[in-house]
Amino acid sequence: GQAAGGRVTVTIQDNGSLSTGTENFDLHNSTRTATWTAIYLNGGTLAVGGFVKTMTGASQLTTNYLNGGLLVANKYNPSFLPALSGLTCYVQAGGAKISCSPANAVTISQPLLHDPALGATPDGGLTVWGPVALQGVHTFTGPTTVLLGALFVTSSSTIAASPSIYVERDADLDTSSAVGFTLTNCKLWGNGAVNGGISTRLGIQPFI
């Protein structure tokens, strides 16, 4: 809530951890007119009740870098990571890793974008220990991995840039809310289940 200061960054790496309990993590609370905040999740664990962004002015910007650290939901929250004004979430080489217990289902509406700094090199993709719901269009270019619980998708464009989807035994890919869900040039594999329908186009490889 202070106007002083400029760039504010939080870096979590190695075995470090940061928790806000069940409270929300405020990504930008500096009242300075033009300032930038950033979260670098390079390792370790960030455990929060959800995300908010108090200051949303045109020059009050925030970037989250998801690079192999584990993002944990500490409570049930259908607005866990909403699409927030002035926020960008980049998926880097280590990938986005999101975990929640069965009772703490979360929804992510903020687009998880391929980090342009990687160029044509695929990023680390998305790994979930669900239940996690994805809304909107996410452009990460690495694999999608469902290791526990379920990943809920709402349209074919939700994870259209991901080249493969792996579903572990006893986990689910849920497309029941995605009418006409279609995979194109995507490998779908694993020992889990699909709840809902899937249409296929050129290049899809079904479950093995």
PDB file of C-alpha atoms in Angstrom:
ATOM      1  CA  GLY A   1       0.000   0.000   0.000  1.00  0.00           C
ATOM      2  CA  GLN A   2       2.999   2.313  -0.402  1.00  0.00           C
ATOM      3  CA  ALA A   3       3.808   4.665  -3.299  1.00  0.00           C
ATOM      4  CA  ALA A   4       7.571   4.522  -2.732  1.00  0.00           C
ATOM      5  CA  GLY A   5       9.815   1.990  -4.415  1.00  0.00           C
ATOM      6  CA  GLY A   6       9.985   0.599  -7.906  1.00  0.00           C
ATOM      7  CA  ARG A   7      10.285  -2.980  -9.071  1.00  0.00           C
ATOM      8  CA  VAL A   8       9.198  -5.553  -6.482  1.00  0.00           C
ATOM      9  CA  THR A   9      10.098  -9.201  -7.007  1.00  0.00           C
ATOM     10  CA  VAL A  10       9.597 -12.428  -5.081  1.00  0.00           C
ATOM     11  CA  THR A  11      11.775 -15.394  -6.049  1.00  0.00           C
ATOM     12  CA  ILE A  12      11.174 -18.925  -4.737  1.00  0.00           C
ATOM     13  CA  GLN A  13      13.699 -21.604  -5.597  1.00  0.00           C
ATOM     14  CA  ASP A  14      15.452 -24.782  -4.429  1.00  0.00           C
ATOM     15  CA  ASN A  15      13.604 -26.014  -1.311  1.00  0.00           C
ATOM     16  CA  GLY A  16      12.223 -22.622  -0.331  1.00  0.00           C
ATOM     17  CA  SER A  17       8.558 -22.144   0.468  1.00  0.00           C
ATOM     18  CA  LEU A  18       6.160 -19.271   0.949  1.00  0.00           C
ATOM     19  CA  SER A  19       2.622 -19.624   2.272  1.00  0.00           C
ATOM     20  CA  THR A  20      -0.225 -17.198   2.854  1.00  0.00           C
ATOM     21  CA  GLY A  21      -2.370 -19.882   4.465  1.00  0.00           C
ATOM     22  CA  THR A  22      -5.927 -19.573   3.181  1.00  0.00           C
ATOM     23  CA  GLU A  23      -5.519 -15.847   2.509  1.00  0.00           C
ATOM     24  CA  ASN A  24      -5.104 -14.464  -1.011  1.00  0.00           C
ATOM     25  CA  PHE A  25      -1.703 -13.452  -2.336  1.00  0.00           C
ATOM     26  CA  ASP A  26      -1.878  -9.819  -3.493  1.00  0.00           C
ATOM     27  CA  LEU A  27       0.263  -9.636  -6.616  1.00  0.00           C
ATOM     28  CA  HIS A  28       0.401  -5.857  -6.799  1.00  0.00           C
ATOM     29  CA  ASN A  29      -0.291  -3.545  -3.885  1.00  0.00           C
ATOM     30  CA  SER A  30       2.138  -0.709  -4.618  1.00  0.00           C
ATOM     31  CA  THR A  31       0.191   2.487  -5.237  1.00  0.00           C
ATOM     32  CA  ARG A  32       2.977   3.951  -7.357  1.00  0.00           C
ATOM     33  CA  THR A  33       1.539   5.007 -10.716  1.00  0.00           C
ATOM     34  CA  ALA A  34       4.091   3.118 -12.821  1.00  0.00           C
ATOM     35  CA  THR A  35       5.722   0.076 -11.301  1.00  0.00           C
ATOM     36  CA  TRP A  36       6.193  -3.612 -12.046  1.00  0.00           C
ATOM     37  CA  THR A  37       5.981  -6.613  -9.730  1.00  0.00           C
ATOM     38  CA  ALA A  38       7.060 -10.159 -10.460  1.00  0.00           C
ATOM     39  CA  ILE A  39       6.874 -13.645  -8.995  1.00  0.00           C
ATOM     40  CA  TYR A  40       9.590 -16.125  -9.997  1.00  0.00           C
ATOM     41  CA  LEU A  41       8.532 -19.666  -9.078  1.00  0.00           C
ATOM     42  CA  ASN A  42      11.804 -21.370 -10.013  1.00  0.00           C
ATOM     43  CA  GLY A  43      11.476 -24.191  -7.490  1.00  0.00           C
ATOM     44  CA  GLY A  44      10.195 -24.796  -4.012  1.00  0.00           C
ATOM     45  CA  THR A  45       6.561 -24.182  -3.143  1.00  0.00           C
ATOM     46  CA  LEU A  46       4.151 -21.256  -3.223  1.00  0.00           C
ATOM     47  CA  ALA A  47       1.004 -22.116  -1.234  1.00  0.00           C
ATOM     48  CA  VAL A  48      -1.881 -19.631  -1.258  1.00  0.00           C
ATOM     49  CA  GLY A  49      -5.625 -19.354  -0.917  1.00  0.00           C
ATOM     50  CA  GLY A  50      -5.812 -17.581  -4.277  1.00  0.00           C
ATOM     51  CA  PHE A  51      -4.559 -14.522  -6.125  1.00  0.00           C
ATOM     52  CA  VAL A  52      -5.760 -10.929  -6.280  1.00  0.00           C
ATOM     53  CA  LYS A  53      -4.256  -7.752  -7.706  1.00  0.00           C
ATOM     54  CA  THR A  54      -5.216  -4.622  -5.799  1.00  0.00           C
ATOM     55  CA  MET A  55      -3.656  -2.108  -8.195  1.00  0.00           C
ATOM     56  CA  THR A  56      -4.744  -2.498 -11.825  1.00  0.00           C
ATOM     57  CA  GLY A  57      -3.690   0.778 -13.436  1.00  0.00           C
ATOM     58  CA  ALA A  58      -2.409   0.819 -17.017  1.00  0.00           C
ATOM     59  CA  SER A  59       1.219   1.008 -15.811  1.00  0.00           C
ATOM     60  CA  GLN A  60       0.859  -1.152 -12.715  1.00  0.00           C
ATOM     61  CA  LEU A  61       1.950  -4.442 -14.200  1.00  0.00           C
ATOM     62  CA  THR A  62       2.672  -7.905 -12.811  1.00  0.00           C
ATOM     63  CA  THR A  63       4.345 -10.955 -14.334  1.00  0.00           C
ATOM     64  CA  ASN A  64       4.323 -14.473 -12.905  1.00  0.00           C
ATOM     65  CA  TYR A  65       7.054 -16.799 -14.158  1.00  0.00           C
ATOM     66  CA  LEU A  66       6.130 -20.478 -13.686  1.00  0.00           C
ATOM     67  CA  ASN A  67       9.372 -22.394 -13.910  1.00  0.00           C
ATOM     68  CA  GLY A  68       9.219 -25.702 -12.069  1.00  0.00           C
ATOM     69  CA  GLY A  69       8.108 -24.622  -8.612  1.00  0.00           C
ATOM     70  CA  LEU A  70       4.924 -26.077  -7.155  1.00  0.00           C
ATOM     71  CA  LEU A  71       1.859 -23.852  -6.835  1.00  0.00           C
ATOM     72  CA  VAL A  72      -0.433 -25.208  -4.109  1.00  0.00           C
ATOM     73  CA  ALA A  73      -4.049 -24.235  -3.424  1.00  0.00           C
ATOM     74  CA  ASN A  74      -4.739 -24.023   0.297  1.00  0.00           C
ATOM     75  CA  LYS A  75      -8.518 -23.833  -0.054  1.00  0.00           C
ATOM     76  CA  TYR A  76     -11.404 -24.429  -2.435  1.00  0.00           C
ATOM     77  CA  ASN A  77     -11.494 -21.433  -4.761  1.00  0.00           C
ATOM     78  CA  PRO A  78     -13.365 -21.098  -8.088  1.00  0.00           C
ATOM     79  CA  SER A  79     -11.469 -17.811  -8.541  1.00  0.00           C
ATOM     80  CA  PHE A  80      -8.047 -19.155  -7.587  1.00  0.00           C
ATOM     81  CA  LEU A  81      -6.222 -17.439 -10.470  1.00  0.00           C
ATOM     82  CA  PRO A  82      -8.729 -15.220 -12.294  1.00  0.00           C
ATOM     83  CA  ALA A  83      -7.933 -13.168 -15.393  1.00  0.00           C
ATOM     84  CA  LEU A  84      -6.545 -10.064 -13.696  1.00  0.00           C
ATOM     85  CA  SER A  85      -5.933  -6.708 -15.365  1.00  0.00           C
ATOM     86  CA  GLY A  86      -2.238  -6.048 -15.940  1.00  0.00           C
ATOM     87  CA  LEU A  87      -1.178  -9.628 -15.142  1.00  0.00           C
ATOM     88  CA  THR A  88       0.847 -11.918 -17.413  1.00  0.00           C
ATOM     89  CA  CYS A  89       1.671 -15.543 -16.563  1.00  0.00           C
ATOM     90  CA  TYR A  90       4.544 -17.094 -18.508  1.00  0.00           C
ATOM     91  CA  VAL A  91       5.302 -20.824 -18.539  1.00  0.00           C
ATOM     92  CA  GLN A  92       9.060 -21.316 -18.712  1.00  0.00           C
ATOM     93  CA  ALA A  93      11.276 -24.366 -19.256  1.00  0.00           C
ATOM     94  CA  GLY A  94      10.516 -25.863 -15.826  1.00  0.00           C
ATOM     95  CA  GLY A  95       6.790 -25.774 -16.483  1.00  0.00           C
ATOM     96  CA  ALA A  96       3.709 -24.874 -14.469  1.00  0.00           C
ATOM     97  CA  LYS A  97       2.984 -27.318 -11.630  1.00  0.00           C
ATOM     98  CA  ILE A  98      -0.314 -26.948  -9.772  1.00  0.00           C
ATOM     99  CA  SER A  99      -1.553 -29.041  -6.863  1.00  0.00           C
ATOM    100  CA  CYS A 100      -4.714 -29.112  -4.776  1.00  0.00           C
ATOM    101  CA  SER A 101      -6.457 -31.656  -2.597  1.00  0.00           C
ATOM    102  CA  PRO A 102      -9.821 -33.138  -3.673  1.00  0.00           C
ATOM    103  CA  ALA A 103     -11.576 -30.702  -1.326  1.00  0.00           C
ATOM    104  CA  ASN A 104      -9.669 -27.692  -2.666  1.00  0.00           C
ATOM    105  CA  ALA A 105     -10.756 -27.631  -6.308  1.00  0.00           C
ATOM    106  CA  VAL A 106      -9.589 -24.512  -8.147  1.00  0.00           C
ATOM    107  CA  THR A 107     -10.222 -22.684 -11.411  1.00  0.00           C
ATOM    108  CA  ILE A 108      -7.562 -20.943 -13.487  1.00  0.00           C
ATOM    109  CA  SER A 109      -8.878 -18.332 -15.912  1.00  0.00           C
ATOM    110  CA  GLN A 110      -5.681 -16.313 -16.302  1.00  0.00           C
ATOM    111  CA  PRO A 111      -4.008 -17.503 -19.549  1.00  0.00           C
ATOM    112  CA  LEU A 112      -0.858 -19.574 -19.029  1.00  0.00           C
ATOM    113  CA  LEU A 113       1.302 -18.334 -21.900  1.00  0.00           C
ATOM    114  CA  HIS A 114       4.382 -19.760 -23.583  1.00  0.00           C
ATOM    115  CA  ASP A 115       7.340 -17.613 -22.542  1.00  0.00           C
ATOM    116  CA  PRO A 116       8.402 -15.725 -25.697  1.00  0.00           C
ATOM    117  CA  ALA A 117      11.995 -15.746 -24.462  1.00  0.00           C
ATOM    118  CA  LEU A 118      12.079 -19.481 -25.314  1.00  0.00           C
ATOM    119  CA  GLY A 119      11.277 -18.809 -28.964  1.00  0.00           C
ATOM    120  CA  ALA A 120      10.361 -22.027 -30.752  1.00  0.00           C
ATOM    121  CA  THR A 121      11.743 -24.186 -27.927  1.00  0.00           C
ATOM    122  CA  PRO A 122       8.847 -25.852 -26.081  1.00  0.00           C
ATOM    123  CA  ASP A 123       8.253 -24.785 -22.511  1.00  0.00           C
ATOM    124  CA  GLY A 124       7.748 -27.218 -19.631  1.00  0.00           C
ATOM    125  CA  GLY A 125       3.998 -27.448 -20.087  1.00  0.00           C
ATOM    126  CA  LEU A 126       1.458 -28.024 -17.339  1.00  0.00           C
ATOM    127  CA  THR A 127       1.386 -30.702 -14.648  1.00  0.00           C
ATOM    128  CA  VAL A 128      -1.595 -30.951 -12.300  1.00  0.00           C
ATOM    129  CA  TRP A 129      -2.555 -32.846  -9.214  1.00  0.00           C
ATOM    130  CA  GLY A 130      -6.237 -31.915  -9.416  1.00  0.00           C
ATOM    131  CA  PRO A 131      -9.048 -31.128  -9.442  1.00  0.00           C
ATOM    132  CA  VAL A 132      -8.024 -28.157 -11.586  1.00  0.00           C
ATOM    133  CA  ALA A 133     -10.291 -26.397 -14.105  1.00  0.00           C
ATOM    134  CA  LEU A 134      -8.835 -24.399 -16.996  1.00  0.00           C
ATOM    135  CA  GLN A 135     -10.901 -21.687 -18.639  1.00  0.00           C
ATOM    136  CA  GLY A 136      -9.994 -19.478 -21.580  1.00  0.00           C
ATOM    137  CA  VAL A 137      -7.097 -19.952 -24.003  1.00  0.00           C
ATOM    138  CA  HIS A 138      -3.708 -21.129 -22.755  1.00  0.00           C
ATOM    139  CA  THR A 139      -0.738 -21.120 -25.143  1.00  0.00           C
ATOM    140  CA  PHE A 140       1.912 -23.144 -23.293  1.00  0.00           C
ATOM    141  CA  THR A 141       3.649 -25.455 -25.765  1.00  0.00           C
ATOM    142  CA  GLY A 142       4.877 -28.228 -23.496  1.00  0.00           C
ATOM    143  CA  PRO A 143       3.061 -31.426 -22.492  1.00  0.00           C
ATOM    144  CA  THR A 144      -0.070 -31.540 -20.368  1.00  0.00           C
ATOM    145  CA  THR A 145       0.191 -34.075 -17.539  1.00  0.00           C
ATOM    146  CA  VAL A 146      -2.606 -35.138 -15.185  1.00  0.00           C
ATOM    147  CA  LEU A 147      -1.080 -37.146 -12.343  1.00  0.00           C
ATOM    148  CA  LEU A 148      -3.906 -37.113  -9.804  1.00  0.00           C
ATOM    149  CA  GLY A 149      -7.538 -36.040  -9.660  1.00  0.00           C
ATOM    150  CA  ALA A 150      -8.870 -34.351 -12.763  1.00  0.00           C
ATOM    151  CA  LEU A 151      -8.131 -31.619 -15.260  1.00  0.00           C
ATOM    152  CA  PHE A 152     -11.304 -29.898 -16.504  1.00  0.00           C
ATOM    153  CA  VAL A 153     -11.159 -28.103 -19.860  1.00  0.00           C
ATOM    154  CA  THR A 154     -13.907 -25.906 -21.273  1.00  0.00           C
ATOM    155  CA  SER A 155     -13.101 -25.745 -24.995  1.00  0.00           C
ATOM    156  CA  SER A 156     -10.846 -27.149 -27.700  1.00  0.00           C
ATOM    157  CA  SER A 157      -8.733 -23.991 -27.595  1.00  0.00           C
ATOM    158  CA  THR A 158      -8.004 -24.339 -23.873  1.00  0.00           C
ATOM    159  CA  ILE A 159      -4.820 -26.371 -24.399  1.00  0.00           C
ATOM    160  CA  ALA A 160      -4.612 -26.390 -28.192  1.00  0.00           C
ATOM    161  CA  ALA A 161      -0.859 -25.660 -28.290  1.00  0.00           C
ATOM    162  CA  SER A 162       0.069 -28.602 -26.066  1.00  0.00           C
ATOM    163  CA  PRO A 163       1.515 -31.472 -28.147  1.00  0.00           C
ATOM    164  CA  SER A 164       0.583 -34.266 -25.757  1.00  0.00           C
ATOM    165  CA  ILE A 165      -1.760 -35.105 -22.884  1.00  0.00           C
ATOM    166  CA  TYR A 166      -0.800 -37.793 -20.398  1.00  0.00           C
ATOM    167  CA  VAL A 167      -3.416 -39.055 -17.941  1.00  0.00           C
ATOM    168  CA  GLU A 168      -2.150 -41.212 -15.078  1.00  0.00           C
ATOM    169  CA  ARG A 169      -4.043 -44.213 -13.721  1.00  0.00           C
ATOM    170  CA  ASP A 170      -7.034 -43.110 -11.574  1.00  0.00           C
ATOM    171  CA  ALA A 171      -6.804 -39.568 -12.973  1.00  0.00           C
ATOM    172  CA  ASP A 172      -9.195 -37.949 -15.456  1.00  0.00           C
ATOM    173  CA  LEU A 173      -9.265 -35.547 -18.360  1.00  0.00           C
ATOM    174  CA  ASP A 174     -12.751 -34.028 -18.136  1.00  0.00           C
ATOM    175  CA  THR A 175     -14.154 -32.546 -21.347  1.00  0.00           C
ATOM    176  CA  SER A 176     -17.817 -32.780 -20.345  1.00  0.00           C
ATOM    177  CA  SER A 177     -18.210 -28.966 -20.417  1.00  0.00           C
ATOM    178  CA  ALA A 178     -16.383 -28.573 -23.731  1.00  0.00           C
ATOM    179  CA  VAL A 179     -18.885 -29.098 -26.539  1.00  0.00           C
ATOM    180  CA  GLY A 180     -17.161 -30.495 -29.613  1.00  0.00           C
ATOM    181  CA  PHE A 181     -13.792 -30.859 -27.895  1.00  0.00           C
ATOM    182  CA  THR A 182     -11.265 -31.642 -30.609  1.00  0.00           C
ATOM    183  CA  LEU A 183      -7.596 -32.633 -30.491  1.00  0.00           C
ATOM    184  CA  THR A 184      -5.380 -31.918 -33.489  1.00  0.00           C
ATOM    185  CA  ASN A 185      -1.830 -33.257 -33.858  1.00  0.00           C
ATOM    186  CA  CYS A 186      -1.814 -34.230 -30.202  1.00  0.00           C
ATOM    187  CA  LYS A 187      -0.746 -37.432 -28.464  1.00  0.00           C
ATOM    188  CA  LEU A 188      -3.290 -38.604 -25.884  1.00  0.00           C
ATOM    189  CA  TRP A 189      -1.934 -41.391 -23.721  1.00  0.00           C
ATOM    190  CA  GLY A 190      -1.743 -42.971 -20.288  1.00  0.00           C
ATOM    191  CA  ASN A 191      -3.831 -45.334 -18.168  1.00  0.00           C
ATOM    192  CA  GLY A 192      -6.381 -42.818 -16.903  1.00  0.00           C
ATOM    193  CA  ALA A 193      -9.834 -41.895 -18.146  1.00  0.00           C
ATOM    194  CA  VAL A 194     -11.584 -39.308 -20.301  1.00  0.00           C
ATOM    195  CA  ASN A 195     -14.870 -38.006 -18.977  1.00  0.00           C
ATOM    196  CA  GLY A 196     -16.748 -36.497 -21.920  1.00  0.00           C
ATOM    197  CA  GLY A 197     -16.336 -36.589 -25.663  1.00  0.00           C
ATOM    198  CA  ILE A 198     -13.300 -36.043 -27.884  1.00  0.00           C
ATOM    199  CA  SER A 199     -13.180 -35.552 -31.631  1.00  0.00           C
ATOM    200  CA  THR A 200      -9.904 -36.221 -33.411  1.00  0.00           C
ATOM    201  CA  ARG A 201      -8.127 -34.795 -36.408  1.00  0.00           C
ATOM    202  CA  LEU A 202      -4.853 -35.496 -38.177  1.00  0.00           C
ATOM    203  CA  GLY A 203      -1.998 -36.692 -36.034  1.00  0.00           C
ATOM    204  CA  ILE A 204      -3.775 -37.755 -32.854  1.00  0.00           C
ATOM    205  CA  GLN A 205      -2.510 -40.876 -31.135  1.00  0.00           C
ATOM    206  CA  PRO A 206      -5.055 -42.434 -28.754  1.00  0.00           C
ATOM    207  CA  PHE A 207      -4.499 -44.016 -25.368  1.00  0.00           C
ATOM    208  CA  ILE A 208      -1.969 -46.835 -25.356  1.00  0.00           C
TER     209      ILE A 208
END
